[in-house]
CSV table of C-alpha atoms in Angstrom, one decimal:
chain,number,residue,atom,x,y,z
A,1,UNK,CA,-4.5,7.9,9.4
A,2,UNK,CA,-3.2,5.4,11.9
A,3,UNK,CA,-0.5,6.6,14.2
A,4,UNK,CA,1.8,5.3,17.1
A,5,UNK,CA,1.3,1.8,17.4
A,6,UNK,CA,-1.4,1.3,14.9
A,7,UNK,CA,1.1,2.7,12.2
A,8,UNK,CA,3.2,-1.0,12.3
A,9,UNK,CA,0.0,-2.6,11.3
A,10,UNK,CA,0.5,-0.2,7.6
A,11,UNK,CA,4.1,-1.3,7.8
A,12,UNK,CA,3.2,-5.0,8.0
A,13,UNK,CA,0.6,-4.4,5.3
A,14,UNK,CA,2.5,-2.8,2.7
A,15,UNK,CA,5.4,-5.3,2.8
A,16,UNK,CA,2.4,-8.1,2.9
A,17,UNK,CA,0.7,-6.3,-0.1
A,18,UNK,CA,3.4,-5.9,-2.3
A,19,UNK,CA,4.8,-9.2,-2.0
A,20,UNK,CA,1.4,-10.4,-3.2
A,21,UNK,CA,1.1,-8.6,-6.3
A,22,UNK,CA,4.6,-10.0,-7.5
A,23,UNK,CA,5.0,-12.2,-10.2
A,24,UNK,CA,7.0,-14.7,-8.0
A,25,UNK,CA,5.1,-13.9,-5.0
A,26,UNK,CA,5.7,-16.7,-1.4
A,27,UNK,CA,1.8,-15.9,-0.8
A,28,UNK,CA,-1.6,-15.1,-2.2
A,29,UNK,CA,-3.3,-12.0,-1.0
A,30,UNK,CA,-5.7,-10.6,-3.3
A,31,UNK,CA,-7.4,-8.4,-0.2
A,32,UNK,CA,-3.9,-7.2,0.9
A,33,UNK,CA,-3.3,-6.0,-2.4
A,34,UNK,CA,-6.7,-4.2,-2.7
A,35,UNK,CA,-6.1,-3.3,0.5
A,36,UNK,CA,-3.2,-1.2,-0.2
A,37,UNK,CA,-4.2,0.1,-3.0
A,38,UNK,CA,-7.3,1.8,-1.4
A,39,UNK,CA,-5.7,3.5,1.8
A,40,UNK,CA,-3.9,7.5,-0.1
A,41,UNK,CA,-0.6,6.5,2.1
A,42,UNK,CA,3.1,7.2,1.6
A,43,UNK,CA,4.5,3.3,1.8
A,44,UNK,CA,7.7,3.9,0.4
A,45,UNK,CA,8.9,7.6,1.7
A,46,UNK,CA,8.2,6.7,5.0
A,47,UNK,CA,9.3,2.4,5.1
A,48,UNK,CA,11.3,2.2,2.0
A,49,UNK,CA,11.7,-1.1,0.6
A,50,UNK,CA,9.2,-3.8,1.1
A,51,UNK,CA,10.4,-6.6,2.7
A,52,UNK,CA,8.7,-10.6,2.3
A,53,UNK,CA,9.5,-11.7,5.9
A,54,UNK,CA,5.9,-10.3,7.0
A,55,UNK,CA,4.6,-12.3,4.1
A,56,UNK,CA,6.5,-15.3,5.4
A,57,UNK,CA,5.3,-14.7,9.0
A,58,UNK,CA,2.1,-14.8,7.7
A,59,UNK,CA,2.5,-17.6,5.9
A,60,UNK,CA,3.7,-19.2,9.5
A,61,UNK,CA,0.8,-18.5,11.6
A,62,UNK,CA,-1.7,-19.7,8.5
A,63,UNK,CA,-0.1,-22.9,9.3
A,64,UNK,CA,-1.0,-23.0,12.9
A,65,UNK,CA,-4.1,-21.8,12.0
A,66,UNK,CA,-5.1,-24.1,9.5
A,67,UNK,CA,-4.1,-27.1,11.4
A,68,UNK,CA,-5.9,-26.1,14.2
A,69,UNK,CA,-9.5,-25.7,12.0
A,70,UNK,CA,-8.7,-28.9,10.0
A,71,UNK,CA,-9.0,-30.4,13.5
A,72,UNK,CA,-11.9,-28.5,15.0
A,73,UNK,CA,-13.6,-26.7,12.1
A,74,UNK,CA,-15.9,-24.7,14.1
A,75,UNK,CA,-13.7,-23.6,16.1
A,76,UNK,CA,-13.3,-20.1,17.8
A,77,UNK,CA,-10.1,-18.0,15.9
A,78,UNK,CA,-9.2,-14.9,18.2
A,79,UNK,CA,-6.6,-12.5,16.2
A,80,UNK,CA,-5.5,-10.0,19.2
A,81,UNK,CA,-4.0,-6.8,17.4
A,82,UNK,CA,-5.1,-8.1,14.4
A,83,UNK,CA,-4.2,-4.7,12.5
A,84,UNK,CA,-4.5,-4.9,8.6
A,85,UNK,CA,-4.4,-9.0,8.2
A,86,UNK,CA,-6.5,-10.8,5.9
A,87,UNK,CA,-5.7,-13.8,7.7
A,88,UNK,CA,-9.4,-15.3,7.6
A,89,UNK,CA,-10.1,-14.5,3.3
A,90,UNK,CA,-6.5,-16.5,3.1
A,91,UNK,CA,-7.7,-19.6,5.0
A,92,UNK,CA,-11.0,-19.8,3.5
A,93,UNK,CA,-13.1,-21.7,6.1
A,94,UNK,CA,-16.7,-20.8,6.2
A,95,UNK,CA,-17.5,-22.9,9.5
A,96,UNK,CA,-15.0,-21.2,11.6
A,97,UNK,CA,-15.9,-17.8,14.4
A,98,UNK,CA,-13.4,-15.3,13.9
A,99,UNK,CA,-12.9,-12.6,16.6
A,100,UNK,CA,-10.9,-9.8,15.4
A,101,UNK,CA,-9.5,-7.5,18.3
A,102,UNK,CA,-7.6,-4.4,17.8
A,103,UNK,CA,-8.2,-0.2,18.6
A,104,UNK,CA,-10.9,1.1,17.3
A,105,UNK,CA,-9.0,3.7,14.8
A,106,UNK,CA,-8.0,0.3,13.4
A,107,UNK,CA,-11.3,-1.5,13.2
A,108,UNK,CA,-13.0,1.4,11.6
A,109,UNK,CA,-10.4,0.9,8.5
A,110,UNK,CA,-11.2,-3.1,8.3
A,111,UNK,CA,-14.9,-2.3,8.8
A,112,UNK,CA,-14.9,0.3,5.9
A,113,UNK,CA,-12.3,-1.3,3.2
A,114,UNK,CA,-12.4,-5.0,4.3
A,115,UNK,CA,-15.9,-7.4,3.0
A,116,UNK,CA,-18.6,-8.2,5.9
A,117,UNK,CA,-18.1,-11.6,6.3
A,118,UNK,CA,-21.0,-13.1,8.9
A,119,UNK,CA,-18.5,-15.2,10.8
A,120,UNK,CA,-16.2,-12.5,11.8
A,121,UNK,CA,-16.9,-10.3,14.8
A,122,UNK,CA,-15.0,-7.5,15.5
A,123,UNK,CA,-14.0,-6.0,18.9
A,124,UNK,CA,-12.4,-2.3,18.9
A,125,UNK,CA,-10.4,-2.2,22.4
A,126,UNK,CA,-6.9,-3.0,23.4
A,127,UNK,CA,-6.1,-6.8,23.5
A,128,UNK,CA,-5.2,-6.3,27.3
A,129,UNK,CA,-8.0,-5.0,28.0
A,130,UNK,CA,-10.0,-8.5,28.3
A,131,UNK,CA,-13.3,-7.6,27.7
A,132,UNK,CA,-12.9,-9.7,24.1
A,133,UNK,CA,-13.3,-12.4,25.6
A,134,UNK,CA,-16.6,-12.2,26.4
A,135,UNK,CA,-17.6,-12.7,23.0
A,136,UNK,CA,-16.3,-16.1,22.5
A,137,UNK,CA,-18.7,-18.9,23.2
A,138,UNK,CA,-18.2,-21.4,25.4
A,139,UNK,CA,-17.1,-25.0,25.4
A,140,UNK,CA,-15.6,-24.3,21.6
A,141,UNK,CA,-12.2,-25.1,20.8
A,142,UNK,CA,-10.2,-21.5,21.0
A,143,UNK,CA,-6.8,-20.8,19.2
A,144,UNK,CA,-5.7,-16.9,20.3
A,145,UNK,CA,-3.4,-15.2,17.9
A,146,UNK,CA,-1.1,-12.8,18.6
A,147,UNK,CA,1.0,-12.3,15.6
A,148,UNK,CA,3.3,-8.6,16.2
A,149,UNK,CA,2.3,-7.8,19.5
A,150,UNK,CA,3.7,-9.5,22.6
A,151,UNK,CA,7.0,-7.5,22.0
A,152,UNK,CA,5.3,-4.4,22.0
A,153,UNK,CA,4.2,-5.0,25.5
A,154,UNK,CA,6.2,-4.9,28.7
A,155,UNK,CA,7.3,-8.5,30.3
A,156,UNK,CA,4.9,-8.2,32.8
A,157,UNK,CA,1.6,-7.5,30.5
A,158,UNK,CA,3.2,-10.0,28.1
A,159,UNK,CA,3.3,-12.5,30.5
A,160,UNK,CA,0.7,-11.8,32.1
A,161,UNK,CA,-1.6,-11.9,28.9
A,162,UNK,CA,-0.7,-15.2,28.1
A,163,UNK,CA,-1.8,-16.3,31.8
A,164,UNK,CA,-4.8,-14.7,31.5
A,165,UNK,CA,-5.5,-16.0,28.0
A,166,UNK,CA,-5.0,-19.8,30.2
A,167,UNK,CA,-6.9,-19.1,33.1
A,168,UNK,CA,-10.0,-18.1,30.5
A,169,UNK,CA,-9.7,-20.6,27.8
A,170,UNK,CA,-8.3,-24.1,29.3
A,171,UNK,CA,-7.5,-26.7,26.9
A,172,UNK,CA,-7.0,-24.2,24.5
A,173,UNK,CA,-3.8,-22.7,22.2
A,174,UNK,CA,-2.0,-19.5,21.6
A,175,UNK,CA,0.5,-18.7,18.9
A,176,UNK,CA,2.9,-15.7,19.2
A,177,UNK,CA,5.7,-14.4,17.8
A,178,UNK,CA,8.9,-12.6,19.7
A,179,UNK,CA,12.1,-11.4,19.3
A,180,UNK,CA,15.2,-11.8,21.4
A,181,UNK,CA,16.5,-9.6,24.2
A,182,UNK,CA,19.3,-8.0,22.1
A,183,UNK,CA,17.5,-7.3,19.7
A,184,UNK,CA,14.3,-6.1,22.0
A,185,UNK,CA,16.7,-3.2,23.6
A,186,UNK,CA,17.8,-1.4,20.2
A,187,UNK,CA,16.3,1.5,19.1
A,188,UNK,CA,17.6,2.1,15.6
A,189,UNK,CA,15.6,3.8,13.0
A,190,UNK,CA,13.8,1.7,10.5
A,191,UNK,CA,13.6,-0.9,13.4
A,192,UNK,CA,12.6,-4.0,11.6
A,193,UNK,CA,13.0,-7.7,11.9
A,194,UNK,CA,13.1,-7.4,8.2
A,195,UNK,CA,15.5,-4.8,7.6
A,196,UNK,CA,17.9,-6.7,10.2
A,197,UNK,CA,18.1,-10.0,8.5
A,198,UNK,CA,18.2,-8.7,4.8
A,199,UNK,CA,19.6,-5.2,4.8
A,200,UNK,CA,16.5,-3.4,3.1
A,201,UNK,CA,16.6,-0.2,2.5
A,202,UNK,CA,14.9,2.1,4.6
A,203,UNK,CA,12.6,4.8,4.2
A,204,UNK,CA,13.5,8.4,3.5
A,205,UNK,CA,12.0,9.6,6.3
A,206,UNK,CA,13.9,7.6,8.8
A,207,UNK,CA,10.8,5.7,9.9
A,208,UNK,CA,11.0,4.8,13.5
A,209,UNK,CA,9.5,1.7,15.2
A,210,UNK,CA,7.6,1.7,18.6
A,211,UNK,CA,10.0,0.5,21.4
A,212,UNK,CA,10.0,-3.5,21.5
A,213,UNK,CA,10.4,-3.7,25.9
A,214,UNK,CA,10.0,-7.8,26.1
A,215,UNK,CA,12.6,-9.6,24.5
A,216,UNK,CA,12.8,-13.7,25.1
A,217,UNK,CA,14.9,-16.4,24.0
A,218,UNK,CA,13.2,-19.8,22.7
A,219,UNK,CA,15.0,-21.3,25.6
A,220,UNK,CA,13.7,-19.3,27.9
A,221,UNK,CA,9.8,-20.0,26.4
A,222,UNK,CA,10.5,-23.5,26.4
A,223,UNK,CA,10.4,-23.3,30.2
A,224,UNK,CA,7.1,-21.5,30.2
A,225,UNK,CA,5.1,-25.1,31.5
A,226,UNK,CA,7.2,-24.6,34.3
A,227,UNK,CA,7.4,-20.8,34.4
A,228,UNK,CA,3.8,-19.4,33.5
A,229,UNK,CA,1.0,-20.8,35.0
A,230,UNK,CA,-2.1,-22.6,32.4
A,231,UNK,CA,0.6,-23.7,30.0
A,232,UNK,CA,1.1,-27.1,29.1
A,233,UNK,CA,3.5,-27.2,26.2
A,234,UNK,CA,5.4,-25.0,23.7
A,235,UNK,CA,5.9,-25.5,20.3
A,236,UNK,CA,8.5,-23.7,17.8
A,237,UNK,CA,6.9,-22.8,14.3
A,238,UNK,CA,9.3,-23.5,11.6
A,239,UNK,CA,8.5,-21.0,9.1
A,240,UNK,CA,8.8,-20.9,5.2
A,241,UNK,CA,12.1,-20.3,3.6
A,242,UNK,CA,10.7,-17.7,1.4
A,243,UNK,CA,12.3,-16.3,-1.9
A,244,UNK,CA,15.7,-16.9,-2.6
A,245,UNK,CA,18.8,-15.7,-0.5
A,246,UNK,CA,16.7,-13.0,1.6
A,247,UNK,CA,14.4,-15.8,2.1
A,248,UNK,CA,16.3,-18.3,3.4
A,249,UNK,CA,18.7,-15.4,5.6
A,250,UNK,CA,15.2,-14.9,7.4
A,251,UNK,CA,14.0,-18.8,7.9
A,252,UNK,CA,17.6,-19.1,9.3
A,253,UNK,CA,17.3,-16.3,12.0
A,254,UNK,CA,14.6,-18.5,13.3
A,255,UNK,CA,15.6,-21.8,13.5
A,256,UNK,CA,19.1,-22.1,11.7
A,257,UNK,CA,21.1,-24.3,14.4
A,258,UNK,CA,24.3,-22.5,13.5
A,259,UNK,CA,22.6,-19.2,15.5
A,260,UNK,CA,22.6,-19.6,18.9
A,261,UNK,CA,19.6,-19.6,21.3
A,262,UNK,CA,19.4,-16.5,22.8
A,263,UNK,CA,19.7,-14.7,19.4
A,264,UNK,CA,16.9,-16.1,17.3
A,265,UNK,CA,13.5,-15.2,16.8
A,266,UNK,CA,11.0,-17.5,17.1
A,267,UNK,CA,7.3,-18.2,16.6
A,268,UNK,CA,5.7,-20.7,19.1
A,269,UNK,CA,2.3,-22.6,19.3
A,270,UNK,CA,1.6,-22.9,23.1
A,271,UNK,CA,-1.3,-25.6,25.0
A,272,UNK,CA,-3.0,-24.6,27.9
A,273,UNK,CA,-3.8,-27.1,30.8
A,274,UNK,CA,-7.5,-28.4,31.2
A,275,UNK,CA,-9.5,-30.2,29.1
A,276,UNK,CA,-10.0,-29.8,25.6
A,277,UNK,CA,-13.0,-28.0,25.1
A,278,UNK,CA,-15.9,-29.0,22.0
A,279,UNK,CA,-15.8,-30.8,19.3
């Protein structure tokens, strides 16, 4: 079974999963909840609680990714770190390419427990490690995903990914997802955006998260035209408010103007410089 690392990608999938088979559930995801059903895992000794802001995270980056394929419907999708998402069966284009990018441990589980889909290709190797982007064809429109993993990485590779992502693709987009410097230098147990905003309870076994080195603020990203060379523009990504109370708590630890900048969390859409490639 997955370890380090790869272990958040079970974490993100069992709070996904069991969202989706509620009654009242904020998203629909029949394969997450087959998904979960299929892998002989402890969920709840070792996370506890499921929590819905994965599911509304989700929900998040299927905006971004939907708006990008209603304007370029062939388009290239690249999911870097991809983990246990069934981002692609949620959208439900047929026309788009879909380059899935995450260790190989990982991509053996999708290969065996996730439906062959012609349009997906699947690359088992680090997302630093660049060599994914050989597989995407050139002169296409190209929107790079990287939803849960800048943090993960030191400020340098984080950085330094996204430059590398806008020296390769001009005229493309990237959407991320970060966490702010406060909250990048803890190191509690159950170590959670999820378990910070609504108080879930944790696991028995006192799961602990990978360390989270790079920590921004969305003030600090909105300077990345200026900052980080290839990017044009940012964008912050409102996401859903979810289900009730717990829901709104998270939305608000986003975007809520009553929590200052350098506390919140943000998602952001980012343009690269050059011209827009295909059609």
């Amino acid at each position: 079974m997955l370890e380090g690392l790869s272990e958040t990608a079970l974490f993100t999938l069992w709070c996904r999963g069991s969202e989706a088979s509620r009654s009242d559930s904020i998203i629909t995801d029949p394969h997450a909840v087959r998904l979960l059903a299929s892998l002989d895992y402890p969920y709840y000794e070792k996370f506890g609680e499921a929590n819905q802001i994965y599911a509304i995270r989700a929900l998040a980056f299927d905006g971004v990714v939907r708006e990008f394929l209603d304007e370029h419907p062939r388009g290239t999708v690249v999911a870097l770190a991809e983990g246990l998402q069934t981002s692609y069966w949620r959208l439900g284009s047929a026309d788009c390419r879909w380059l899935s990018v995450d260790l190989p441990e990982v991509v053996s589980i999708r290969e065996q427990l996730l439906p062959s889909e012609p349009n997906i290709v699947s690359v088992g190797a680090s997302a630093l490690e660049l060599g994914w982007a050989e597989h995407v064809t050139p002169d296409e429109p190209v929107l790079i995903t990287a939803e849960g993993l800048l943090y993960y990485l030191d400020e340098p590779s984080a950085l330094g990914l996204i430059t590398e992502c806008a020296r390769r693709f001009p005229g493309g987009r990237m959407v991320f997802d970060s966490v702010p410097r406060w909250w990048a230098g803890r190191r509690d147990k159950a170590f959670s955006v999820g378990s910070a905003l609504t108080r879930s309870k944790v696991g028995t076994a006192g799961y602990t998260f990978p360390p989270m080195p790079f920590g921004i603020s969305p003030r600090e990203i909105r300077q990345f035209p200026r900052r980080v060379a290839g990017v044009a523009s940012t964008r912050q990504i409102s996401p859903p408010s979810g289900r009730g109370l717990h829901g709104r708590i998270v939305q608000a630890g986003y975007r809520s103007p009553i929590v200052p900048a350098p506390l919140r969390f943000a998602i952001t859409e980012l343009r690269f410089r050059g011209e827009s490639r295909g059609r």
